[in-house]
Amino acid sequence: MVRRRRRSVLLLLLALTVLSPLVLYTRRLSAALNPNQRRDLPGEIVNQGRGVKASKLNALPLETVGSLKEPVGIVFSEESRESASKSTEPDSQGEYKNRVLSEATAADSARSEDDDLIEQVTSKEGEDDGLATVSVDQQQITTASQQRSASEASSLENVPEQTSMENSLEGNKDGALLDTRIRNIRDLLIKAKVYLGLGAIRANPQYLKDLRQRIREVQKDDCSVVVKKLRAMLHSAEEQLHAHKKQTVFLTQLAAKTLPKGLHCLPLRLANEYFLLDPSHQQFPNKEKLDDPKLYHYALFSDNILAAAVVVNSTVLNAKHPSHHVFHIVTDRLNYAPMRMWFLSNPPGKATIEVRNIEEFTWLNASYSPVLKQLESQSIIDYYFRTHRANSDSNLKYRNPKYLSILNHLRFYLPEIYPNLHKIVFLDDDVVIKKDLTSLWSIDMKGKVIGVVETCGESFHRFDRYLNFSNPVIAKNFDPHACGWAFGMNVFDLAEWRRQNITEIYHSWQKLNQDRLLWKLGTLPPGLITFWNKTLPLNRSWHVLGLGYNPHVSSRDIERAAVIHYNGNMKPWLEIGLPKFRNYWSAYLDYDQPFLRECNINP
């Protein structure tokens, strides 16, 4: 009986030992799964500490929220700002900005009293030698000084003048050293002016006098350093500007001399087609009109096929009677076949045209023409190519390839080239005709040889711009302020030319200029001399210049003009041509022409 009771007690204890943990964990699990209670287990774990007494947590003294103070000032340098902006992730950018703004606002309010005090000290001028003096409370001075000692370095960085100078010399070691010196001098000046306002200092006249004298010296040194610094910056900027201008001129001249790929391709394609033609198809019609003095004759000397095509097309399309117009084109041996092929495949309507090779003029040789003799001489070649044996002109304007081409000087031999004509209009290949020109042949020349449009509206277009008036030969025979004029569209009275023997006058002046002492290379200076007192001024609307260098040519003048001239380096067939004027030129080309398409020549 006793054994049974013991067994029952042991079984009961065993059951309690096994079942009681199950009951406890089951209650916890049901509480966790109950929808009416919180399911955030981490929150419950945190709440388990609520039973701890507050006195145990306050073993160390803690600051309350009200007792916390924001820092007096937080100033971020440029490096710290950059590093902070890089290290801040995009997701926390808003939180970071809010924190910085709150700190900056607190810093600004903390510095406001100090800034006001410094502003009063440094801006007010007293009666003693113009130095700043203030009367302030001793305690405010002491407080301001303490606050400044904590943030004066950062506040000095915010001075606008100093910041601008630091930015201007960023990355320059010498400039950084100068900026540090200026910052230190400014710091000492501010401190000295604050000391002037202290009562103890003002009670000592000798000390006050010495302090003011020292302030003057420091201010003087400060200004001299800034002046030297600015002068050095100005000198450096001027040198850079000069270098850039020189490089711009060189690149512009280079671009003007460079032949685009399309203009190099075109004569090759045209020459190939020309030599494939039957000889009977290589001739132009209406040869009987070439020497008829009753028709309107034009002289055009060019090695540029597209340019010549625009001159002819624009003249014919604006002529009232195209069949009365005759074009005389002279080119060099290289472009003779391509030029003929172009006008054979693109005839100028009812107008008459001829294309001649300059080598046909056997009479034009070095023994007859002084300019041709000079162009073939070794001295002019050395001068042009700037060899070590010649002192070439540094101005690239006078080293243009056109000055070595006899084509550029053919205008002085018009009576010899066209002996049967009485009057002729000379056209450069960089012009566009916008109106009918037939009335030029009815102008009374009044005994003059050449009709010109004068260009003396600006001072640099007078005779002293082109001729060397330090030479006594030039100074004796010409007026330095005489009005200049331009080649490009000129009407010549060939009969008067022959009567006055103009060609011989031209030759005599060319011989005198063998050493280029009267003028440099070019055709306008000898033209001004040769036709001195032999020019008839025309209305300016006949010939408007400047479309190759001046973007400000009036659109009104262009619309009224009979001829517009792209004189200058920015020719309309080059990429450097002025876009606003290019359409006047490209309007007279058919870009669907097969040769232009094959050479990829586009408007």
Coordinates of C-alpha atoms in Angstrom, one line a residue:
M1 CA 0.0 0.0 0.0
V2 CA 2.8 2.4 0.9
R3 CA 4.6 1.5 -2.2
R4 CA 1.6 2.4 -4.4
R5 CA 1.4 5.8 -2.7
R6 CA 5.1 6.5 -3.4
R7 CA 4.7 5.4 -7.0
S8 CA 1.7 7.7 -7.5
V9 CA 3.6 10.7 -6.0
L10 CA 6.6 10.0 -8.3
L11 CA 4.4 9.8 -11.3
L12 CA 2.6 13.0 -10.4
L13 CA 5.9 14.9 -9.9
L14 CA 7.1 13.5 -13.2
A15 CA 4.0 14.6 -15.0
L16 CA 4.3 18.1 -13.5
T17 CA 7.9 18.3 -14.6
V18 CA 7.0 17.4 -18.2
L19 CA 3.7 19.2 -18.6
S20 CA 4.4 22.5 -16.9
P21 CA 6.9 23.8 -19.5
L22 CA 4.5 22.8 -22.3
V23 CA 1.7 24.8 -20.7
L24 CA 3.9 27.9 -20.2
Y25 CA 5.2 27.9 -23.9
T26 CA 1.7 27.3 -25.2
R27 CA 0.4 30.4 -23.5
R28 CA 3.2 32.5 -24.9
L29 CA 2.6 31.2 -28.4
S30 CA -1.1 31.9 -28.2
A31 CA -0.4 35.4 -27.1
A32 CA 2.0 36.0 -29.9
L33 CA -0.6 34.7 -32.5
N34 CA -3.5 36.7 -31.1
P35 CA -4.6 39.4 -33.7
N36 CA -5.7 41.7 -30.9
Q37 CA -2.2 42.0 -29.5
R38 CA 1.0 43.5 -31.1
R39 CA 3.0 41.1 -33.3
D40 CA 6.2 43.1 -33.2
L41 CA 8.4 40.8 -31.1
P42 CA 11.4 43.3 -31.0
G43 CA 9.0 45.8 -29.5
E44 CA 8.0 43.5 -26.7
I45 CA 11.6 42.7 -26.0
V46 CA 12.3 46.4 -25.6
N47 CA 9.2 46.8 -23.3
Q48 CA 10.6 44.2 -21.0
G49 CA 12.8 46.9 -19.4
R50 CA 9.8 49.0 -18.2
G51 CA 9.9 47.4 -14.8
V52 CA 13.3 48.7 -14.1
K53 CA 13.3 51.7 -11.7
A54 CA 14.3 55.1 -13.0
S55 CA 16.7 55.6 -10.1
K56 CA 18.8 52.8 -11.3
L57 CA 19.1 54.3 -14.8
N58 CA 20.2 57.7 -13.4
A59 CA 23.4 56.4 -11.9
L60 CA 25.2 59.0 -14.1
P61 CA 24.0 62.6 -14.5
L62 CA 22.1 63.1 -17.8
E63 CA 21.3 66.4 -19.7
T64 CA 17.7 67.1 -20.3
V65 CA 16.5 68.2 -23.7
G66 CA 16.0 71.8 -22.6
S67 CA 19.6 72.1 -21.3
L68 CA 21.2 71.0 -24.7
K69 CA 22.7 73.8 -26.7
E70 CA 23.6 74.0 -30.4
P71 CA 27.2 74.8 -31.3
V72 CA 28.1 78.4 -31.7
G73 CA 29.1 78.1 -35.3
I74 CA 29.7 75.3 -37.8
V75 CA 31.7 76.3 -40.8
F76 CA 32.4 73.8 -43.6
S77 CA 35.5 74.4 -45.8
E78 CA 35.3 73.8 -49.5
E79 CA 37.0 70.4 -49.0
S80 CA 34.7 69.3 -46.2
R81 CA 31.7 70.3 -48.2
E82 CA 32.8 68.4 -51.2
S83 CA 33.6 65.3 -49.1
A84 CA 30.3 65.5 -47.3
S85 CA 28.4 65.8 -50.5
K86 CA 30.2 62.8 -52.0
S87 CA 29.7 60.6 -48.9
T88 CA 26.0 61.4 -48.5
E89 CA 23.9 58.8 -50.1
P90 CA 20.9 59.9 -52.3
D91 CA 18.4 58.2 -49.9
S92 CA 19.5 60.3 -47.0
Q93 CA 20.1 63.5 -48.9
G94 CA 17.0 65.3 -47.6
E95 CA 17.8 64.4 -44.0
Y96 CA 21.4 65.6 -44.4
K97 CA 20.3 68.9 -45.9
N98 CA 17.8 69.6 -43.1
R99 CA 20.5 68.9 -40.5
V100 CA 23.0 71.2 -42.3
L101 CA 20.4 74.0 -42.7
S102 CA 19.5 73.8 -39.0
E103 CA 23.1 73.9 -37.9
A104 CA 23.9 76.8 -40.4
T105 CA 20.8 78.8 -39.1
A106 CA 22.0 78.4 -35.5
A107 CA 25.5 79.3 -36.5
D108 CA 24.3 82.5 -38.3
S109 CA 22.3 83.6 -35.3
A110 CA 25.2 82.9 -33.0
R111 CA 27.6 85.0 -35.2
S112 CA 25.2 87.9 -35.9
E113 CA 26.2 89.8 -32.8
D114 CA 29.9 89.3 -33.6
D115 CA 29.4 90.4 -37.2
D116 CA 27.4 93.5 -36.1
L117 CA 30.2 94.5 -33.7
I118 CA 33.0 94.0 -36.3
E119 CA 31.0 95.9 -38.9
Q120 CA 30.6 98.8 -36.5
V121 CA 34.3 98.8 -35.8
T122 CA 35.5 98.5 -39.4
S123 CA 32.9 100.7 -41.2
K124 CA 32.5 103.8 -39.0
E125 CA 35.0 106.6 -39.4
G126 CA 35.9 108.8 -36.5
E127 CA 37.4 112.3 -36.5
D128 CA 40.9 111.1 -35.7
D129 CA 42.8 110.5 -39.1
G130 CA 39.7 108.8 -40.5
L131 CA 40.2 105.7 -38.4
A132 CA 37.3 103.6 -37.1
T133 CA 36.4 104.2 -33.4
V134 CA 33.5 102.9 -31.4
S135 CA 32.3 103.2 -27.8
V136 CA 31.1 99.8 -26.7
D137 CA 30.5 98.1 -23.4
Q138 CA 33.6 96.3 -22.0
Q139 CA 31.7 93.2 -21.4
Q140 CA 30.3 93.1 -25.0
I141 CA 33.9 93.5 -26.3
T142 CA 35.1 90.6 -24.1
T143 CA 32.2 88.4 -25.2
A144 CA 32.6 89.3 -28.9
S145 CA 36.4 88.6 -28.6
Q146 CA 35.8 85.2 -27.1
Q147 CA 33.2 84.3 -29.8
R148 CA 35.5 85.5 -32.5
S149 CA 38.5 83.5 -31.2
A150 CA 36.4 80.4 -31.9
S151 CA 35.2 81.4 -35.4
E152 CA 37.3 84.3 -36.7
A153 CA 39.2 82.1 -39.2
S154 CA 36.0 80.8 -40.7
S155 CA 34.3 84.2 -40.8
L156 CA 37.3 85.7 -42.7
E157 CA 36.8 83.1 -45.4
N158 CA 33.4 84.7 -46.2
V159 CA 34.9 88.1 -47.1
P160 CA 33.7 88.6 -50.7
E161 CA 36.8 90.3 -52.0
Q162 CA 39.1 87.7 -50.6
T163 CA 36.9 84.9 -51.9
S164 CA 37.0 86.3 -55.4
M165 CA 40.8 86.6 -55.3
E166 CA 41.1 83.0 -54.0
N167 CA 38.9 81.7 -56.8
S168 CA 40.9 83.6 -59.4
L169 CA 44.2 82.0 -58.3
E170 CA 42.9 78.5 -57.4
G171 CA 45.4 75.8 -58.0
N172 CA 48.3 78.4 -58.0
K173 CA 50.8 77.8 -55.2
D174 CA 52.1 81.4 -55.3
G175 CA 48.6 82.8 -55.3
A176 CA 47.7 80.6 -52.3
L177 CA 50.6 82.0 -50.3
L178 CA 49.6 85.6 -51.2
D179 CA 46.0 84.8 -50.2
T180 CA 47.2 83.5 -46.8
R181 CA 49.2 86.7 -46.3
I182 CA 46.3 88.9 -47.1
R183 CA 44.0 86.9 -44.8
N184 CA 46.5 87.3 -41.9
I185 CA 46.9 91.0 -42.6
R186 CA 43.1 91.5 -42.6
D187 CA 42.8 89.5 -39.4
L188 CA 45.3 91.8 -37.7
L189 CA 43.6 94.9 -38.9
I190 CA 40.2 93.8 -37.5
K191 CA 41.8 93.0 -34.2
A192 CA 43.6 96.3 -34.0
K193 CA 40.5 98.2 -34.8
V194 CA 38.6 96.3 -32.0
Y195 CA 41.4 97.3 -29.6
L196 CA 41.0 100.9 -30.5
G197 CA 37.5 100.8 -29.0
L198 CA 38.6 99.5 -25.7
G199 CA 38.6 102.1 -22.9
A200 CA 42.0 101.0 -21.5
I201 CA 43.7 101.4 -24.8
R202 CA 42.2 104.9 -25.4
A203 CA 43.5 106.0 -22.0
N204 CA 47.0 105.6 -23.3
P205 CA 47.6 108.3 -26.0
Q206 CA 51.0 107.1 -27.0
Y207 CA 49.9 103.5 -27.5
L208 CA 46.9 104.7 -29.4
K209 CA 49.0 106.8 -31.7
D210 CA 51.4 103.9 -32.4
L211 CA 48.5 101.5 -33.0
R212 CA 46.9 103.9 -35.5
Q213 CA 50.3 104.4 -37.3
R214 CA 50.7 100.6 -37.6
I215 CA 47.2 100.3 -39.0
R216 CA 48.0 102.7 -41.7
E217 CA 51.2 100.8 -42.6
V218 CA 49.4 97.5 -42.7
Q219 CA 46.6 98.9 -44.9
K220 CA 49.2 100.4 -47.2
D221 CA 51.0 97.0 -47.5
D222 CA 47.7 95.3 -48.0
C223 CA 46.8 97.5 -51.0
S224 CA 50.2 97.2 -52.6
V225 CA 50.0 93.4 -52.4
V226 CA 46.6 93.4 -54.1
V227 CA 47.8 95.9 -56.8
K228 CA 50.8 93.7 -57.6
K229 CA 48.6 90.7 -57.7
L230 CA 46.1 92.3 -60.1
R231 CA 48.8 93.6 -62.3
A232 CA 50.3 90.2 -62.6
M233 CA 46.9 88.7 -63.5
L234 CA 46.3 91.4 -66.1
H235 CA 49.7 90.9 -67.7
S236 CA 49.1 87.2 -67.9
A237 CA 45.7 87.7 -69.4
E238 CA 47.0 90.1 -72.0
E239 CA 49.7 87.6 -73.0
Q240 CA 47.2 84.8 -73.4
L241 CA 44.9 87.1 -75.5
H242 CA 47.8 88.0 -77.8
A243 CA 48.7 84.3 -78.3
H244 CA 45.1 83.4 -79.1
K245 CA 44.8 86.2 -81.6
K246 CA 48.0 85.2 -83.3
Q247 CA 46.8 81.6 -83.5
T248 CA 43.4 82.6 -84.8
V249 CA 45.0 84.6 -87.7
F250 CA 47.2 81.7 -88.6
L251 CA 44.4 79.2 -88.6
T252 CA 42.2 81.5 -90.6
Q253 CA 44.9 82.1 -93.2
L254 CA 45.6 78.3 -93.3
A255 CA 41.9 77.5 -93.8
A256 CA 41.7 80.2 -96.6
K257 CA 44.6 78.6 -98.5
T258 CA 43.4 75.0 -98.0
L259 CA 41.5 73.4 -101.0
P260 CA 38.5 71.4 -99.8
K261 CA 38.2 67.8 -100.9
G262 CA 35.2 68.6 -103.1
L263 CA 36.9 71.3 -105.0
H264 CA 39.9 69.0 -105.5
C265 CA 37.7 66.2 -106.7
L266 CA 35.7 68.3 -109.2
P267 CA 38.5 69.3 -111.7
L268 CA 39.8 65.7 -111.7
R269 CA 36.4 64.3 -112.7
L270 CA 35.8 67.1 -115.2
A271 CA 39.2 66.6 -116.8
N272 CA 38.6 62.9 -117.2
E273 CA 35.3 63.5 -119.0
Y274 CA 36.8 66.3 -121.2
F275 CA 39.5 64.1 -122.7
L276 CA 36.9 61.4 -123.4
L277 CA 35.0 63.8 -125.7
D278 CA 35.3 63.8 -129.4
P279 CA 37.4 66.8 -130.5
S280 CA 34.5 68.2 -132.4
H281 CA 32.5 68.4 -129.2
Q282 CA 35.2 70.3 -127.3
Q283 CA 34.4 73.6 -129.0
F284 CA 32.1 76.4 -127.9
P285 CA 29.5 77.9 -130.3
N286 CA 29.1 81.6 -131.4
K287 CA 32.8 82.3 -131.9
E288 CA 32.0 85.2 -134.2
K289 CA 30.7 87.2 -131.1
L290 CA 34.0 87.1 -129.3
D291 CA 35.4 90.2 -131.0
D292 CA 32.1 92.2 -131.6
P293 CA 32.6 95.6 -129.8
K294 CA 28.8 96.2 -129.9
L295 CA 28.2 93.4 -127.3
Y296 CA 28.7 93.4 -123.5
H297 CA 32.0 91.8 -122.8
Y298 CA 33.3 90.5 -119.4
A299 CA 36.8 89.5 -118.4
L300 CA 37.2 86.8 -115.7
F301 CA 40.6 85.3 -114.7
S302 CA 40.2 82.3 -112.4
D303 CA 41.4 78.8 -111.5
N304 CA 38.2 78.1 -109.4
I305 CA 35.6 76.3 -111.4
L306 CA 32.7 76.8 -109.0
A307 CA 33.4 80.4 -108.5
A308 CA 33.6 81.1 -112.2
A309 CA 30.3 79.2 -112.7
V310 CA 28.5 81.4 -110.1
V311 CA 29.8 84.6 -111.7
V312 CA 28.6 83.6 -115.1
N313 CA 25.2 82.1 -114.0
S314 CA 24.3 85.1 -111.8
T315 CA 25.2 87.6 -114.6
V316 CA 23.1 85.7 -117.2
L317 CA 20.1 85.1 -115.0
N318 CA 19.9 88.8 -114.1
A319 CA 20.5 90.1 -117.6
K320 CA 17.7 91.5 -119.7
H321 CA 19.2 90.2 -123.0
P322 CA 21.5 87.3 -122.2
S323 CA 22.4 86.8 -125.9
H324 CA 24.2 90.1 -125.9
H325 CA 26.6 89.1 -123.2
V326 CA 30.0 87.6 -123.8
F327 CA 32.3 86.0 -121.2
H328 CA 36.1 85.8 -121.6
I329 CA 37.5 83.3 -119.1
V330 CA 41.3 82.8 -118.7
T331 CA 42.7 80.1 -116.5
D332 CA 45.9 78.1 -116.0
R333 CA 47.1 75.0 -117.7
L334 CA 46.0 72.7 -114.8
N335 CA 42.4 73.9 -114.8
Y336 CA 42.0 74.6 -118.6
A337 CA 40.3 71.2 -119.5
P338 CA 38.1 71.0 -116.4
M339 CA 36.9 74.7 -116.9
R340 CA 36.0 74.0 -120.5
M341 CA 34.2 70.7 -119.6
W342 CA 32.1 72.5 -117.0
F343 CA 30.7 75.1 -119.4
L344 CA 30.3 72.6 -122.2
S345 CA 28.1 70.5 -119.9
N346 CA 26.5 73.5 -118.3
P347 CA 26.2 76.2 -121.0
P348 CA 25.2 79.7 -119.9
G349 CA 21.9 79.9 -121.8
K350 CA 22.0 82.2 -124.8
A351 CA 25.2 84.0 -123.7
T352 CA 28.5 83.4 -125.4
I353 CA 31.6 82.0 -123.6
E354 CA 35.2 81.3 -124.3
V355 CA 37.8 79.6 -122.1
R356 CA 41.5 80.2 -122.8
N357 CA 44.8 79.0 -121.3
I358 CA 47.2 81.6 -120.1
E359 CA 50.0 79.8 -121.8
E360 CA 48.5 80.9 -125.1
F361 CA 49.8 84.4 -124.5
T362 CA 53.3 83.8 -125.6
W363 CA 54.0 87.5 -125.6
L364 CA 53.5 87.6 -121.8
N365 CA 57.0 86.5 -120.7
A366 CA 59.6 87.7 -118.2
S367 CA 61.3 89.9 -120.8
Y368 CA 58.1 91.9 -121.4
S369 CA 56.5 91.9 -118.0
P370 CA 58.5 93.0 -115.0
V371 CA 56.0 91.5 -112.5
L372 CA 56.4 88.1 -114.2
K373 CA 60.1 88.4 -113.9
Q374 CA 59.8 89.2 -110.2
L375 CA 57.5 86.3 -109.6
E376 CA 59.9 83.9 -111.1
S377 CA 62.9 85.3 -109.2
Q378 CA 64.6 83.4 -106.4
S379 CA 64.2 86.4 -104.1
I380 CA 60.4 86.5 -104.2
I381 CA 60.3 82.7 -103.7
D382 CA 62.5 83.0 -100.6
Y383 CA 60.4 86.0 -99.4
Y384 CA 57.1 84.1 -99.9
F385 CA 58.3 80.8 -98.4
R386 CA 60.2 82.5 -95.6
T387 CA 63.5 80.8 -96.0
H388 CA 66.6 81.6 -93.9
R389 CA 68.0 83.7 -96.7
A390 CA 65.1 86.2 -96.7
N391 CA 63.5 88.5 -94.2
S392 CA 59.9 87.7 -94.8
D393 CA 57.0 89.7 -93.6
S394 CA 55.4 88.3 -90.5
N395 CA 51.9 89.3 -91.7
L396 CA 50.4 86.1 -93.3
K397 CA 48.2 88.3 -95.5
Y398 CA 51.1 89.0 -97.8
R399 CA 51.9 85.3 -98.2
N400 CA 48.8 84.2 -100.0
P401 CA 49.3 81.9 -103.0
K402 CA 47.4 84.2 -105.3
Y403 CA 50.2 86.7 -105.2
L404 CA 52.5 84.2 -107.0
S405 CA 50.0 83.6 -109.8
I406 CA 50.2 85.6 -113.0
L407 CA 46.4 85.2 -113.2
N408 CA 46.1 87.8 -110.5
H409 CA 48.1 90.3 -112.6
L410 CA 46.4 89.8 -116.0
R411 CA 44.0 92.8 -115.3
F412 CA 46.9 95.1 -116.2
Y413 CA 47.1 93.6 -119.7
L414 CA 43.5 93.8 -120.8
P415 CA 44.2 95.9 -124.0
E416 CA 46.8 93.4 -125.1
I417 CA 44.6 90.4 -124.5
Y418 CA 41.5 91.9 -126.2
P419 CA 42.9 94.2 -128.9
N420 CA 39.5 94.5 -130.8
L421 CA 37.4 95.6 -127.9
H422 CA 36.8 99.2 -126.8
K423 CA 35.2 98.7 -123.4
I424 CA 35.1 95.7 -121.0
V425 CA 33.9 95.0 -117.5
F426 CA 36.4 93.2 -115.2
L427 CA 34.9 90.8 -112.6
D428 CA 36.7 88.9 -109.8
D429 CA 35.7 85.3 -109.3
D430 CA 34.4 86.0 -105.7
V431 CA 31.5 88.2 -106.8
V432 CA 27.8 87.6 -107.3
I433 CA 25.8 89.7 -109.9
K434 CA 22.4 90.6 -108.6
K435 CA 21.2 93.1 -111.3
D436 CA 21.5 93.7 -115.0
L437 CA 24.9 95.4 -115.8
T438 CA 24.3 96.6 -119.3
S439 CA 24.0 100.3 -118.3
L440 CA 27.8 100.2 -117.3
W441 CA 28.6 100.4 -121.0
S442 CA 26.6 103.6 -121.5
I443 CA 28.5 105.5 -118.7
D444 CA 30.4 108.6 -119.8
M445 CA 34.0 107.9 -118.7
K446 CA 35.0 111.6 -119.1
G447 CA 38.4 110.7 -120.2
K448 CA 39.1 108.4 -117.3
V449 CA 40.4 104.9 -117.8
I450 CA 38.7 102.9 -115.0
G451 CA 35.4 103.2 -113.2
V452 CA 35.6 102.3 -109.5
V453 CA 33.6 102.3 -106.3
E454 CA 35.6 104.2 -103.7
T455 CA 36.2 102.7 -100.2
C456 CA 37.4 105.6 -98.2
G457 CA 34.5 105.5 -95.7
E458 CA 37.1 104.1 -93.2
S459 CA 40.5 105.5 -92.5
F460 CA 42.3 102.3 -93.3
H461 CA 41.2 102.3 -96.9
R462 CA 43.2 105.4 -97.9
F463 CA 46.5 105.4 -99.8
D464 CA 48.7 105.4 -96.7
R465 CA 47.2 102.0 -95.8
Y466 CA 48.7 100.4 -98.9
L467 CA 51.8 102.4 -99.9
N468 CA 55.0 103.1 -98.1
F469 CA 55.0 106.9 -97.6
S470 CA 58.3 106.8 -95.8
N471 CA 59.8 106.3 -99.2
P472 CA 60.5 109.7 -100.9
V473 CA 59.3 108.4 -104.3
I474 CA 55.9 107.6 -102.9
A475 CA 55.7 110.7 -100.7
K476 CA 56.5 113.0 -103.6
N477 CA 53.9 111.7 -106.1
F478 CA 50.9 110.7 -104.0
D479 CA 48.6 112.0 -101.3
P480 CA 48.5 109.7 -98.2
H481 CA 44.9 110.7 -97.5
A482 CA 43.7 110.1 -101.0
C483 CA 40.6 107.8 -101.2
G484 CA 41.2 104.2 -102.0
W485 CA 39.1 102.0 -104.2
A486 CA 38.6 98.3 -105.0
F487 CA 39.1 95.8 -107.8
G488 CA 36.3 93.3 -108.2
M489 CA 33.8 95.0 -110.5
N490 CA 35.4 97.6 -112.7
V491 CA 34.6 99.1 -116.1
F492 CA 37.6 99.8 -118.3
D493 CA 37.8 102.1 -121.3
L494 CA 40.3 100.2 -123.3
A495 CA 40.6 102.9 -126.0
E496 CA 41.6 105.5 -123.5
W497 CA 43.9 103.0 -121.9
R498 CA 45.8 102.6 -125.1
R499 CA 45.9 106.3 -125.8
Q500 CA 47.4 107.1 -122.3
N501 CA 49.8 104.1 -122.5
I502 CA 48.8 102.8 -119.1
T503 CA 50.6 99.5 -119.4
E504 CA 53.9 101.2 -119.7
I505 CA 53.2 103.3 -116.6
Y506 CA 52.4 100.0 -114.8
H507 CA 55.7 98.5 -115.9
S508 CA 57.8 101.5 -114.8
W509 CA 56.3 101.4 -111.3
Q510 CA 56.9 97.6 -111.1
K511 CA 60.6 98.1 -111.9
L512 CA 60.9 100.6 -109.1
N513 CA 59.4 98.2 -106.7
Q514 CA 61.7 95.3 -107.4
D515 CA 62.9 95.2 -103.8
R516 CA 59.3 95.7 -102.4
L517 CA 60.2 99.1 -100.9
L518 CA 57.2 101.0 -102.3
W519 CA 54.5 98.4 -101.5
K520 CA 54.3 94.7 -100.6
L521 CA 52.8 92.0 -102.7
G522 CA 49.4 92.4 -104.2
T523 CA 47.5 94.0 -107.1
L524 CA 45.7 96.9 -105.4
P525 CA 48.7 99.0 -104.5
P526 CA 50.1 99.0 -108.1
G527 CA 46.5 99.6 -109.3
L528 CA 46.2 102.7 -107.0
I529 CA 49.5 104.0 -108.5
T530 CA 49.0 103.1 -112.1
F531 CA 45.5 104.6 -112.3
W532 CA 46.3 107.6 -110.1
N533 CA 44.0 110.5 -111.3
K534 CA 42.6 108.2 -114.0
T535 CA 39.6 106.8 -112.0
L536 CA 35.9 107.6 -112.4
P537 CA 33.9 107.2 -109.1
L538 CA 30.8 105.1 -109.5
N539 CA 27.7 105.0 -107.3
R540 CA 28.3 102.8 -104.2
S541 CA 25.3 100.6 -105.1
W542 CA 27.2 99.2 -108.0
H543 CA 29.7 97.4 -105.9
V544 CA 29.2 96.4 -102.2
L545 CA 32.2 94.8 -100.5
G546 CA 33.1 93.1 -97.3
L547 CA 31.0 89.8 -97.4
G548 CA 34.2 87.8 -97.0
Y549 CA 35.3 89.4 -93.7
N550 CA 32.6 91.7 -92.3
P551 CA 29.5 90.1 -90.8
H552 CA 27.9 93.5 -90.3
V553 CA 27.4 94.4 -93.9
S554 CA 23.9 96.0 -94.1
S555 CA 21.2 93.8 -95.6
R556 CA 19.8 96.9 -97.1
D557 CA 23.0 97.6 -99.0
I558 CA 23.1 94.0 -100.2
E559 CA 19.5 94.2 -101.6
R560 CA 20.3 97.5 -103.4
A561 CA 23.6 96.3 -104.8
A562 CA 24.2 95.3 -108.4
V563 CA 27.4 93.4 -107.4
I564 CA 28.3 91.9 -104.0
H565 CA 31.9 91.0 -103.3
Y566 CA 33.2 88.3 -101.0
N567 CA 36.6 89.9 -100.6
G568 CA 38.5 88.6 -97.6
N569 CA 39.4 85.1 -96.4
M570 CA 35.9 83.8 -95.6
K571 CA 34.9 82.8 -99.2
P572 CA 31.4 81.3 -99.6
W573 CA 32.8 78.0 -101.0
L574 CA 34.8 77.4 -97.8
E575 CA 33.6 76.1 -94.5
I576 CA 34.8 79.3 -92.8
G577 CA 32.5 81.4 -95.0
L578 CA 30.0 83.6 -93.2
P579 CA 26.7 81.6 -93.1
K580 CA 24.5 84.6 -93.3
F581 CA 25.9 85.6 -96.7
R582 CA 26.4 82.1 -98.2
N583 CA 22.9 81.8 -99.7
Y584 CA 23.5 84.7 -102.0
W585 CA 26.3 82.7 -103.6
S586 CA 24.9 79.1 -103.4
A587 CA 21.6 80.2 -105.0
Y588 CA 23.3 80.2 -108.4
L589 CA 24.6 76.6 -108.3
D590 CA 22.6 73.5 -109.2
Y591 CA 23.7 71.0 -106.6
D592 CA 21.9 68.2 -108.3
Q593 CA 24.4 68.4 -111.1
P594 CA 26.1 65.0 -111.5
F595 CA 29.7 66.2 -111.0
L596 CA 28.8 68.0 -107.8
R597 CA 27.0 65.0 -106.4
E598 CA 29.9 62.7 -107.3
C599 CA 32.3 65.0 -105.4
N600 CA 29.9 65.4 -102.5
I601 CA 29.6 69.2 -102.9
N602 CA 26.6 70.4 -101.0
P603 CA 25.2 73.9 -100.1

